Every structure is written in C-alpha cells, then in structure tokens.
Amino acid sequence: MKLIKDYRAMKYVTFNNEPRDKKKTGVSDKAVTDPAAWIKRVALPARRDVMFEMTEEGIYKKTDLKNPEKGETYVTSLFFVQEPELGEGKNATELSTTLIDTLTKKFDCTVSDVFPALNEADSNVCYREFENKDPEKLKELRTIIGKHVFLKDGELVIE
C-alpha cells in the first residue's frame, strides 16, 4: 500500500452548518461523491455521543459520552492506495487484511472504524481508523504515512 501523505480526517472536525444546497451534501443518488462532505453531513451528526479532541497532529482523544467509564482511547486515520500487483486488493472493498493485521500487530493497535460508506468498489483509496489507549503507539504508526508499505515473503517492508 502507498500511504497518502496529506489528508484530513474529517470525522474528527467539528460539525459545521448544514449545506445550503444539495450539491454540497457529498451524496448523489446512493453513491458517496465527496467523502469529506458526506462525513460532515452524515457521519459527524451520528457521532454526537462520542467526543473527539485533537491531542496532536492527526491523533485524537476519543471519549464515549454515554459510557465515560470506558476511559479515553486515542485514534488516528490512515488513507492509502493498495497495490494489486503486490497481492493487495483491487479496490477499497477488497482490502488486504493480512497487511492490516500485520500493521496492527507491529504497532500494537486495533482497527476501530472501517469507514464502510467510503470504502467502495469504484474507489482505490482505502480508509481505516486505528486506536490504542496509548497515544505513543499511534504516533509510531503514523511514521509510515507517506511511505510504501507492503508484505514481501510474509515480512513487513516499510520504505
């Protein structure tokens, strides 16, 4: 996978006013045409029971307002493009789970959101959210952003 260097995890950003016209909703018929607009319009209002607070660039403290006894968890999102020629999926719905599992083990984190409305067959950009109770683990994970990450002979390669 090739990790996209510049991205903005819109689901963590404060919900803005409703779009004034339907073209700005990010949805055309049943397809998501603008993921960022869709997240602002649909995903953010649905998550009002969860609060996100940026602790540093790209890492957010997630607090469950309905179940505060769960404690704080830290999350980050990675956006990447798979490489079918290396045995990875052909599109965003065919994610290489072996590679994701290898990453979660190496960086001691778990996948907390799979963005099902964004990972569609007509897109080559994949989205995953990772979490850990320790923000330092996510900081380590984020060191792969902008790099080429793949499995070679079952071993993780980061270049």
PDB file of C-alpha atoms in Angstrom:
ATOM      1  CA  MET A   1       0.000   0.000   0.000  1.00  0.00           C
ATOM      2  CA  LYS A   2       1.073   3.537  -0.606  1.00  0.00           C
ATOM      3  CA  LEU A   3       0.051   5.781   2.243  1.00  0.00           C
ATOM      4  CA  ILE A   4      -1.345   9.150   1.334  1.00  0.00           C
ATOM      5  CA  LYS A   5       0.720  11.845   2.965  1.00  0.00           C
ATOM      6  CA  ASP A   6      -1.693  14.752   3.095  1.00  0.00           C
ATOM      7  CA  TYR A   7      -5.174  14.064   4.319  1.00  0.00           C
ATOM      8  CA  ARG A   8      -7.676  15.422   6.770  1.00  0.00           C
ATOM      9  CA  ALA A   9      -9.644  13.049   8.977  1.00  0.00           C
ATOM     10  CA  MET A  10     -12.885  14.987   8.642  1.00  0.00           C
ATOM     11  CA  LYS A  11     -14.896  12.905  11.084  1.00  0.00           C
ATOM     12  CA  TYR A  12     -12.935  14.469  13.929  1.00  0.00           C
ATOM     13  CA  VAL A  13     -13.594  18.037  12.862  1.00  0.00           C
ATOM     14  CA  THR A  14     -16.414  19.958  14.495  1.00  0.00           C
ATOM     15  CA  PHE A  15     -19.697  19.666  12.620  1.00  0.00           C
ATOM     16  CA  ASN A  16     -20.428  22.805  10.623  1.00  0.00           C
ATOM     17  CA  ASN A  17     -23.738  24.240   9.467  1.00  0.00           C
ATOM     18  CA  GLU A  18     -25.984  22.303   7.126  1.00  0.00           C
ATOM     19  CA  PRO A  19     -25.090  22.703   3.441  1.00  0.00           C
ATOM     20  CA  ARG A  20     -27.292  25.268   1.726  1.00  0.00           C
ATOM     21  CA  ASP A  21     -27.819  23.228  -1.380  1.00  0.00           C
ATOM     22  CA  LYS A  22     -27.946  19.511  -2.048  1.00  0.00           C
ATOM     23  CA  LYS A  23     -24.843  19.580  -4.244  1.00  0.00           C
ATOM     24  CA  LYS A  24     -22.747  20.101  -1.111  1.00  0.00           C
ATOM     25  CA  THR A  25     -24.005  17.011   0.736  1.00  0.00           C
ATOM     26  CA  GLY A  26     -21.467  14.706  -0.911  1.00  0.00           C
ATOM     27  CA  VAL A  27     -24.116  12.191  -1.996  1.00  0.00           C
ATOM     28  CA  SER A  28     -25.549  11.690  -5.477  1.00  0.00           C
ATOM     29  CA  ASP A  29     -28.347   9.113  -5.680  1.00  0.00           C
ATOM     30  CA  LYS A  30     -26.982   6.325  -3.444  1.00  0.00           C
ATOM     31  CA  ALA A  31     -23.270   6.898  -4.047  1.00  0.00           C
ATOM     32  CA  VAL A  32     -20.881   8.977  -1.973  1.00  0.00           C
ATOM     33  CA  THR A  33     -19.393  11.503  -4.412  1.00  0.00           C
ATOM     34  CA  ASP A  34     -17.498  13.675  -1.937  1.00  0.00           C
ATOM     35  CA  PRO A  35     -16.288  11.761   1.145  1.00  0.00           C
ATOM     36  CA  ALA A  36     -15.369  14.899   3.104  1.00  0.00           C
ATOM     37  CA  ALA A  37     -18.782  16.491   2.544  1.00  0.00           C
ATOM     38  CA  TRP A  38     -20.514  13.214   3.363  1.00  0.00           C
ATOM     39  CA  ILE A  39     -18.633  12.888   6.649  1.00  0.00           C
ATOM     40  CA  LYS A  40     -19.581  16.451   7.632  1.00  0.00           C
ATOM     41  CA  ARG A  41     -23.219  15.894   6.665  1.00  0.00           C
ATOM     42  CA  VAL A  42     -23.875  12.332   7.836  1.00  0.00           C
ATOM     43  CA  ALA A  43     -21.128  10.792   9.964  1.00  0.00           C
ATOM     44  CA  LEU A  44     -20.482  13.679  12.312  1.00  0.00           C
ATOM     45  CA  PRO A  45     -24.084  14.212  13.452  1.00  0.00           C
ATOM     46  CA  ALA A  46     -24.405  10.445  14.042  1.00  0.00           C
ATOM     47  CA  ARG A  47     -21.407  10.553  16.395  1.00  0.00           C
ATOM     48  CA  ARG A  48     -22.651  13.111  18.876  1.00  0.00           C
ATOM     49  CA  ASP A  49     -22.337  10.514  21.646  1.00  0.00           C
ATOM     50  CA  VAL A  50     -18.582  10.427  21.044  1.00  0.00           C
ATOM     51  CA  MET A  51     -16.300  13.424  21.507  1.00  0.00           C
ATOM     52  CA  PHE A  52     -13.003  13.814  19.639  1.00  0.00           C
ATOM     53  CA  GLU A  53     -10.311  16.184  20.851  1.00  0.00           C
ATOM     54  CA  MET A  54      -7.075  16.638  18.908  1.00  0.00           C
ATOM     55  CA  THR A  55      -4.081  15.981  21.149  1.00  0.00           C
ATOM     56  CA  GLU A  56      -1.531  16.439  18.375  1.00  0.00           C
ATOM     57  CA  GLU A  57      -1.498  16.455  14.588  1.00  0.00           C
ATOM     58  CA  GLY A  58      -3.585  13.514  13.382  1.00  0.00           C
ATOM     59  CA  ILE A  59      -4.162  11.938  16.807  1.00  0.00           C
ATOM     60  CA  TYR A  60      -7.427  12.424  18.643  1.00  0.00           C
ATOM     61  CA  LYS A  61      -8.577  11.547  22.142  1.00  0.00           C
ATOM     62  CA  LYS A  62     -11.938   9.778  21.854  1.00  0.00           C
ATOM     63  CA  THR A  63     -14.298   9.980  24.800  1.00  0.00           C
ATOM     64  CA  ASP A  64     -17.532   7.995  24.855  1.00  0.00           C
ATOM     65  CA  LEU A  65     -20.025  10.422  26.399  1.00  0.00           C
ATOM     66  CA  LYS A  66     -22.583   7.670  27.019  1.00  0.00           C
ATOM     67  CA  ASN A  67     -20.075   5.344  28.712  1.00  0.00           C
ATOM     68  CA  PRO A  68     -17.370   7.512  30.341  1.00  0.00           C
ATOM     69  CA  GLU A  69     -16.267   4.548  32.488  1.00  0.00           C
ATOM     70  CA  LYS A  70     -14.618   3.111  29.350  1.00  0.00           C
ATOM     71  CA  GLY A  71     -11.937   5.749  29.710  1.00  0.00           C
ATOM     72  CA  GLU A  72     -10.114   7.561  26.956  1.00  0.00           C
ATOM     73  CA  THR A  73      -8.947   5.980  23.748  1.00  0.00           C
ATOM     74  CA  TYR A  74      -6.758   7.593  21.104  1.00  0.00           C
ATOM     75  CA  VAL A  75      -7.475   7.256  17.389  1.00  0.00           C
ATOM     76  CA  THR A  76      -5.891   8.137  14.072  1.00  0.00           C
ATOM     77  CA  SER A  77      -6.953   7.523  10.481  1.00  0.00           C
ATOM     78  CA  LEU A  78      -4.833   6.329   7.586  1.00  0.00           C
ATOM     79  CA  PHE A  79      -5.757   6.777   3.934  1.00  0.00           C
ATOM     80  CA  PHE A  80      -3.900   4.636   1.417  1.00  0.00           C
ATOM     81  CA  VAL A  81      -3.918   3.102  -2.051  1.00  0.00           C
ATOM     82  CA  GLN A  82      -3.496  -0.647  -2.432  1.00  0.00           C
ATOM     83  CA  GLU A  83      -1.226  -2.273  -4.979  1.00  0.00           C
ATOM     84  CA  PRO A  84      -2.865  -5.290  -6.665  1.00  0.00           C
ATOM     85  CA  GLU A  85       0.435  -6.178  -8.345  1.00  0.00           C
ATOM     86  CA  LEU A  86       1.785  -6.948  -4.846  1.00  0.00           C
ATOM     87  CA  GLY A  87      -1.164  -9.190  -3.945  1.00  0.00           C
ATOM     88  CA  GLU A  88      -3.265  -6.463  -2.358  1.00  0.00           C
ATOM     89  CA  GLY A  89      -6.912  -5.805  -3.198  1.00  0.00           C
ATOM     90  CA  LYS A  90      -8.061  -4.243  -6.470  1.00  0.00           C
ATOM     91  CA  ASN A  91     -10.255  -1.607  -4.822  1.00  0.00           C
ATOM     92  CA  ALA A  92     -11.324  -0.237  -1.452  1.00  0.00           C
ATOM     93  CA  THR A  93     -13.786  -3.066  -0.758  1.00  0.00           C
ATOM     94  CA  GLU A  94     -11.108  -5.734  -1.260  1.00  0.00           C
ATOM     95  CA  LEU A  95      -8.761  -4.655   1.498  1.00  0.00           C
ATOM     96  CA  SER A  96      -5.653  -6.732   2.142  1.00  0.00           C
ATOM     97  CA  THR A  97      -6.496  -7.920   5.665  1.00  0.00           C
ATOM     98  CA  THR A  98      -3.146  -9.702   6.050  1.00  0.00           C
ATOM     99  CA  LEU A  99      -1.295  -6.406   5.656  1.00  0.00           C
ATOM    100  CA  ILE A 100      -3.646  -4.555   8.044  1.00  0.00           C
ATOM    101  CA  ASP A 101      -3.316  -7.376  10.612  1.00  0.00           C
ATOM    102  CA  THR A 102       0.475  -7.203  10.317  1.00  0.00           C
ATOM    103  CA  LEU A 103       0.401  -3.432  10.892  1.00  0.00           C
ATOM    104  CA  THR A 104      -1.857  -3.714  13.942  1.00  0.00           C
ATOM    105  CA  LYS A 105       0.448  -6.314  15.474  1.00  0.00           C
ATOM    106  CA  LYS A 106       3.623  -4.351  14.743  1.00  0.00           C
ATOM    107  CA  PHE A 107       2.265  -1.084  16.137  1.00  0.00           C
ATOM    108  CA  ASP A 108       0.159  -2.672  18.909  1.00  0.00           C
ATOM    109  CA  CYS A 109      -3.155  -1.104  17.892  1.00  0.00           C
ATOM    110  CA  THR A 110      -6.568  -2.207  16.670  1.00  0.00           C
ATOM    111  CA  VAL A 111      -8.828  -1.157  13.812  1.00  0.00           C
ATOM    112  CA  SER A 112     -11.697   0.854  15.282  1.00  0.00           C
ATOM    113  CA  ASP A 113     -13.522   2.033  12.152  1.00  0.00           C
ATOM    114  CA  VAL A 114     -13.576   0.627   8.637  1.00  0.00           C
ATOM    115  CA  PHE A 115     -15.458   3.561   7.020  1.00  0.00           C
ATOM    116  CA  PRO A 116     -17.871   1.279   5.101  1.00  0.00           C
ATOM    117  CA  ALA A 117     -19.558   4.176   3.282  1.00  0.00           C
ATOM    118  CA  LEU A 118     -16.208   5.413   1.949  1.00  0.00           C
ATOM    119  CA  ASN A 119     -14.534   2.109   1.051  1.00  0.00           C
ATOM    120  CA  GLU A 120     -16.427   1.386  -2.151  1.00  0.00           C
ATOM    121  CA  ALA A 121     -15.678  -0.754  -5.198  1.00  0.00           C
ATOM    122  CA  ASP A 122     -15.273   2.248  -7.507  1.00  0.00           C
ATOM    123  CA  SER A 123     -12.549   3.778  -5.320  1.00  0.00           C
ATOM    124  CA  ASN A 124      -8.902   2.860  -4.993  1.00  0.00           C
ATOM    125  CA  VAL A 125      -8.446   4.979  -1.828  1.00  0.00           C
ATOM    126  CA  CYS A 126      -8.908   2.956   1.371  1.00  0.00           C
ATOM    127  CA  TYR A 127      -9.697   4.372   4.797  1.00  0.00           C
ATOM    128  CA  ARG A 128      -9.049   2.806   8.213  1.00  0.00           C
ATOM    129  CA  GLU A 129      -9.124   4.178  11.739  1.00  0.00           C
ATOM    130  CA  PHE A 130      -6.757   2.724  14.339  1.00  0.00           C
ATOM    131  CA  GLU A 131      -6.938   3.043  18.117  1.00  0.00           C
ATOM    132  CA  ASN A 132      -4.934   2.448  21.263  1.00  0.00           C
ATOM    133  CA  LYS A 133      -5.087   3.589  24.875  1.00  0.00           C
ATOM    134  CA  ASP A 134      -1.509   4.861  24.470  1.00  0.00           C
ATOM    135  CA  PRO A 135      -1.126   7.774  22.018  1.00  0.00           C
ATOM    136  CA  GLU A 136       2.579   6.975  21.620  1.00  0.00           C
ATOM    137  CA  LYS A 137       1.651   3.740  19.788  1.00  0.00           C
ATOM    138  CA  LEU A 138      -0.363   5.760  17.272  1.00  0.00           C
ATOM    139  CA  LYS A 139       2.500   8.212  16.918  1.00  0.00           C
ATOM    140  CA  GLU A 140       4.704   5.266  15.922  1.00  0.00           C
ATOM    141  CA  LEU A 141       2.047   4.027  13.476  1.00  0.00           C
ATOM    142  CA  ARG A 142       1.849   7.457  11.846  1.00  0.00           C
ATOM    143  CA  THR A 143       5.550   7.275  10.953  1.00  0.00           C
ATOM    144  CA  ILE A 144       4.516   5.156   7.951  1.00  0.00           C
ATOM    145  CA  ILE A 145       2.490   7.987   6.372  1.00  0.00           C
ATOM    146  CA  GLY A 146       3.975   8.916   3.010  1.00  0.00           C
ATOM    147  CA  LYS A 147       5.863   5.625   2.796  1.00  0.00           C
ATOM    148  CA  HIS A 148       5.485   2.472   0.770  1.00  0.00           C
ATOM    149  CA  VAL A 149       4.311  -0.408   2.978  1.00  0.00           C
ATOM    150  CA  PHE A 150       3.930  -3.994   1.749  1.00  0.00           C
ATOM    151  CA  LEU A 151       4.495  -7.642   2.574  1.00  0.00           C
ATOM    152  CA  LYS A 152       7.378  -9.478   0.941  1.00  0.00           C
ATOM    153  CA  ASP A 153       7.734 -13.174   1.677  1.00  0.00           C
ATOM    154  CA  GLY A 154       5.418 -12.670   4.662  1.00  0.00           C
ATOM    155  CA  GLU A 155       7.571  -9.918   6.166  1.00  0.00           C
ATOM    156  CA  LEU A 156       6.523  -6.288   6.566  1.00  0.00           C
ATOM    157  CA  VAL A 157       8.537  -3.865   4.440  1.00  0.00           C
ATOM    158  CA  ILE A 158       8.381  -0.099   5.047  1.00  0.00           C
ATOM    159  CA  GLU A 159      10.339   2.096   2.650  1.00  0.00           C
TER     160      GLU A 159
END
